[in-house]
Tab-separated table of C-alpha atoms in Angstrom:
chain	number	residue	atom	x	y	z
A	466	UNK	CA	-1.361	-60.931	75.723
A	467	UNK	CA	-2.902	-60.031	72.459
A	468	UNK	CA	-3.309	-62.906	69.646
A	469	UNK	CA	-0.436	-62.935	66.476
A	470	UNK	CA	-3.966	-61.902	64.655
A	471	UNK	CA	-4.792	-58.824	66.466
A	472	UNK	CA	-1.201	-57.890	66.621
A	473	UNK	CA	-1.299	-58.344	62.322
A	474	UNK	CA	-4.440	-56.450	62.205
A	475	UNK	CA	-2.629	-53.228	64.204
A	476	UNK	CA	0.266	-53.090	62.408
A	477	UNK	CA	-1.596	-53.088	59.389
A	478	UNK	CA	-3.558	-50.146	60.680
A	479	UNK	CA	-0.592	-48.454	61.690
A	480	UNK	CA	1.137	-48.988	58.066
A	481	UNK	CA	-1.687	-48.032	56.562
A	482	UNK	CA	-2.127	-44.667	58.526
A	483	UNK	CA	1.750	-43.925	57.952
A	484	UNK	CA	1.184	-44.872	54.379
A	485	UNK	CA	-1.744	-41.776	54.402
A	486	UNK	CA	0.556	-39.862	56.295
A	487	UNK	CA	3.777	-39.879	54.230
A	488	UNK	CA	1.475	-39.199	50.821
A	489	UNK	CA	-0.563	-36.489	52.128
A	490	UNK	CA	0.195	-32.542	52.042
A	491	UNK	CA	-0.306	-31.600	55.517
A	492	UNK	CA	-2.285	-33.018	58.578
A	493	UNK	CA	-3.505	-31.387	62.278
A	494	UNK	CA	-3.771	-33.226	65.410
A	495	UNK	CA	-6.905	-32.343	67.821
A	496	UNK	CA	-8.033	-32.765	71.193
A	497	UNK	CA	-11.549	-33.655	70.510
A	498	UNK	CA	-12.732	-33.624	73.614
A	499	UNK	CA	-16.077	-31.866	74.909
A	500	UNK	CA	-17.552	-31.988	71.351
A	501	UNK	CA	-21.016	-32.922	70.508
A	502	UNK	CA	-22.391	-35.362	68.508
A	503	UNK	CA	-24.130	-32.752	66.215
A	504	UNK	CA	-20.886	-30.745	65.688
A	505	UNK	CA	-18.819	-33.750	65.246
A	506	UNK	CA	-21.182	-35.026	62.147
A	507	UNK	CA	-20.923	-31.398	60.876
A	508	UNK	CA	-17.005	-31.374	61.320
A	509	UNK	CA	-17.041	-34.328	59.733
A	510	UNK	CA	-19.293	-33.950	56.580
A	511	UNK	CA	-17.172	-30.421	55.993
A	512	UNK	CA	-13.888	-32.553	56.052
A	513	UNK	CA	-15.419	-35.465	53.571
A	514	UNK	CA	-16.321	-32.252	51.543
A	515	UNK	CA	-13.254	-31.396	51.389
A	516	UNK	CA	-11.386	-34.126	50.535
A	517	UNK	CA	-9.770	-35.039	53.848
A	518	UNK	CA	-9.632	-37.823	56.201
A	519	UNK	CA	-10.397	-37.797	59.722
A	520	UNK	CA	-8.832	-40.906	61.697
A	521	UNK	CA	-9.936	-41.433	65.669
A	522	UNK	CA	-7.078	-44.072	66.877
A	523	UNK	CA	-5.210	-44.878	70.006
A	524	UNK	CA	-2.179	-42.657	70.745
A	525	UNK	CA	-0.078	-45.405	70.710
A	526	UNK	CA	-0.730	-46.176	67.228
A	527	UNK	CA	-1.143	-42.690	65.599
A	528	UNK	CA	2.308	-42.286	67.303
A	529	UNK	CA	4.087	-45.440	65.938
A	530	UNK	CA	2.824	-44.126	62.678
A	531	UNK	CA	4.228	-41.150	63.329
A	532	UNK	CA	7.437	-42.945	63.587
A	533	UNK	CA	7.516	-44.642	60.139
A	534	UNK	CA	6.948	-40.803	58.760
A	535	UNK	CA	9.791	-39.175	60.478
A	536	UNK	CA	7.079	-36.959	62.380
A	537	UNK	CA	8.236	-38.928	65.483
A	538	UNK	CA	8.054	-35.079	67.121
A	539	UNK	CA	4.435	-34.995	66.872
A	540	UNK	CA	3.931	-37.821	69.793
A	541	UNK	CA	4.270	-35.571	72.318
A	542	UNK	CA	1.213	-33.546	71.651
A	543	UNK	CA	-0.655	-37.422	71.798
A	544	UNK	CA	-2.196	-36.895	75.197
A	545	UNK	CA	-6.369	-37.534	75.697
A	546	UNK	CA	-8.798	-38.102	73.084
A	547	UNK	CA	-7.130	-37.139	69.897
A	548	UNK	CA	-7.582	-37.430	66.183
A	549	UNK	CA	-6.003	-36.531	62.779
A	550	UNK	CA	-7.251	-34.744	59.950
A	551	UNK	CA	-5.496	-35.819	56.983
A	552	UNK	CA	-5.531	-34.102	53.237
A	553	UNK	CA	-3.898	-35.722	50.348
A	554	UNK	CA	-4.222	-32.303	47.811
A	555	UNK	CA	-5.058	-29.358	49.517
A	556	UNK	CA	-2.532	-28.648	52.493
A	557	UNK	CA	-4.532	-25.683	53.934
A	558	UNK	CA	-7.768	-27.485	54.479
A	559	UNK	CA	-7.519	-29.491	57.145
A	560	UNK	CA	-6.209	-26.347	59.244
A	561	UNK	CA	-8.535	-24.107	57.941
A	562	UNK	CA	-11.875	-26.584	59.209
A	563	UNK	CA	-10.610	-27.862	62.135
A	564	UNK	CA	-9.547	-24.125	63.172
A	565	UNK	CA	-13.043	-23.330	62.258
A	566	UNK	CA	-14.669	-25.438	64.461
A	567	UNK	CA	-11.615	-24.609	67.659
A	568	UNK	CA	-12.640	-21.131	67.411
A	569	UNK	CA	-16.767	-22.138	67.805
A	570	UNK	CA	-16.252	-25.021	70.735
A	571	UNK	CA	-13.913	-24.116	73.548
A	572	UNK	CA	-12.796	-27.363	74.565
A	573	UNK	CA	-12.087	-28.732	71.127
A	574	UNK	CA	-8.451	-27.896	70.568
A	575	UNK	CA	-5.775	-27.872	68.013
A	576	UNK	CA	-2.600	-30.126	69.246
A	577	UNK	CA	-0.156	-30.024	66.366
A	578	UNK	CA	0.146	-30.532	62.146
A	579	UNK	CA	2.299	-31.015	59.705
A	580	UNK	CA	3.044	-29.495	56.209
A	581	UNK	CA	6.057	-30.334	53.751
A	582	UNK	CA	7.718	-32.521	56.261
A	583	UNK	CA	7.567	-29.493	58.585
A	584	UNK	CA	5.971	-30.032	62.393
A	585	UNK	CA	3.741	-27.335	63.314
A	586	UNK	CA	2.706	-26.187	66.704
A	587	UNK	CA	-0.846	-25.290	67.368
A	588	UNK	CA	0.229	-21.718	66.792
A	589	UNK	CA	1.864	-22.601	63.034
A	590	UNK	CA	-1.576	-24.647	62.448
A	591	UNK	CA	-3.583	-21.379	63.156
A	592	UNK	CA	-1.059	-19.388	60.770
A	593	UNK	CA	-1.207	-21.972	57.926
A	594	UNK	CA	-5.199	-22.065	58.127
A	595	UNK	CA	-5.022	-17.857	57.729
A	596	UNK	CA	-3.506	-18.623	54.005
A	597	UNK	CA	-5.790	-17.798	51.296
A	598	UNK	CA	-7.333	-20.789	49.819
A	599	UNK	CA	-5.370	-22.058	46.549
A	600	UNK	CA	-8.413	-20.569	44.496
A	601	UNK	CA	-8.325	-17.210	45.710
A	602	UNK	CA	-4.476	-17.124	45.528
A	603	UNK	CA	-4.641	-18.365	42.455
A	604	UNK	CA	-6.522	-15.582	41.263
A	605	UNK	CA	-4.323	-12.732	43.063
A	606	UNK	CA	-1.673	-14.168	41.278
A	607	UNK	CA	-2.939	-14.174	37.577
A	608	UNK	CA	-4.716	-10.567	38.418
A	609	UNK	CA	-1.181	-9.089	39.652
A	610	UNK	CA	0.467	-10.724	36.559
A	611	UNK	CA	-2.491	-9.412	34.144
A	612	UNK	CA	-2.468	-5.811	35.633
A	613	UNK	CA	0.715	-4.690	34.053
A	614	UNK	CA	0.087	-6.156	30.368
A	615	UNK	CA	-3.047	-4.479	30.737
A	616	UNK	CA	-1.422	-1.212	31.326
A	617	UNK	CA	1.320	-1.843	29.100
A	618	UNK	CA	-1.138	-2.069	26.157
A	619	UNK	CA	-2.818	1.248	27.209
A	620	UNK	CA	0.209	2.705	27.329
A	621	UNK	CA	1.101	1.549	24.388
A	622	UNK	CA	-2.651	2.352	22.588
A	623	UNK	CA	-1.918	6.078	23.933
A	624	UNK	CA	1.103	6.529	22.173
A	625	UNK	CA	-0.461	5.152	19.033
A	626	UNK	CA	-3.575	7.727	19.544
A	627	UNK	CA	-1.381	10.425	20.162
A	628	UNK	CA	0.964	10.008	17.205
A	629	UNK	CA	-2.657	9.462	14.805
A	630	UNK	CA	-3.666	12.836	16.614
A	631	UNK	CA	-0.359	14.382	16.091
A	632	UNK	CA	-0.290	13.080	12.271
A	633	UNK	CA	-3.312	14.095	11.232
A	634	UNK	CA	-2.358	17.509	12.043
A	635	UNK	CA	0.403	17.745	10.622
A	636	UNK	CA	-0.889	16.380	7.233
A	637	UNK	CA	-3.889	19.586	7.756
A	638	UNK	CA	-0.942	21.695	8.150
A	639	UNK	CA	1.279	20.213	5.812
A	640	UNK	CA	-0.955	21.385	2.437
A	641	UNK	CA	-1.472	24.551	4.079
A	642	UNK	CA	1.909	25.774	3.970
A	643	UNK	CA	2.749	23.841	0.410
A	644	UNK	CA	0.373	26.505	-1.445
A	645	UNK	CA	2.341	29.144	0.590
A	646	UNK	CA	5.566	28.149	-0.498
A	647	UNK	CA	4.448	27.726	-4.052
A	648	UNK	CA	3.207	31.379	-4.282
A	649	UNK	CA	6.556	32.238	-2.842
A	650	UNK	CA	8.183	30.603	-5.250
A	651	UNK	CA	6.975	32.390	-8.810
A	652	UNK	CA	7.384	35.782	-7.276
A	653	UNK	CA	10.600	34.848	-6.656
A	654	UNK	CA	11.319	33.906	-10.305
């Protein structure tokens, strides 16, 4: 039987991982399994980069954690060696590393995530790392809202240049056919 101390310590652990949990904008759950050490330092120095954590605990706990969230679904893809991948800002980067690094080793697997309170099979993980970056979106979405003022003030610039070109004709014209009328106008007296 465990000591009252060790007991403490995990529930602490636990409270503090469902604390990260229920504060962060998405997570993915992995079967780590088969990975080297070299590619586990990578994966993790590109998830520090990033800004998001990457916890190795027991099943159990991950699970009771879990619990406290409301992500009490997610337990059942807690089977093996398993971690979470935790981001606190950016809910597409965890997927979009960890999917990175499924696709290069074969027996390193994605389990299950979360997003917005939302559980996501290892099939809605893959989707959610396909998004765009928020950068890149970002941009598509100021270019698509620039794109019509932009043509709405060339529009708007043509019919200006028009109506100069249009004007300036008619004042060239416009003194032409004043003389005419004026020579009109004595024979007529």
């Amino acid at each position: 039987m465990p000591s009252n101390a060790i007991l403490e310590q995990k529930k602490q652990v636990v409270a503090d991982l469902a604390e990260q949990i229920k504060t962060s904008a998405s997570g993915v759950i992995v079967n780590y399994q088969g990975i080297t050490v070299e590619n586990d330092t990578k994966l993790r120095k590109a998830l520090r980069e990033a800004g998001v954590k990457y916890v190795v605990m027991k099943n159990t706990l991950t699970g009771r954690a879990c619990d406290m969230c409301g992500y009490s679904d997610i337990k059942q893809y807690l089977n093996g060696m398993t971690a979470i991948a935790i981001s606190q800002n950016d809910a597409v980067a965890p997927a979009k590393i960890i999917k990175e690094y499924a696709d290069k080793i074969e027996s390193f697997n994605i389990l299950a995530g979360y997003v917005d309170g939302e559980i996501l099979d290892a099939a809605g993980v893959n989707n959610l790392a396909a998004i765009p970056s928020k950068e890149v979106l970002l941009a598509k979405f100021l270019g698509s809202i620039k794109s019509p003022l932009y043509n709405f003030a060339y529009a708007i610039q043509a019919v200006v240049d028009k109506k100069n070109e249009g004007g300036e004709e008619s004042a060239e014209e416009a003194p032409a056919e004043a003389p005419a009328a004026e020579a009109e106008a004595p024979a007529a007296e």
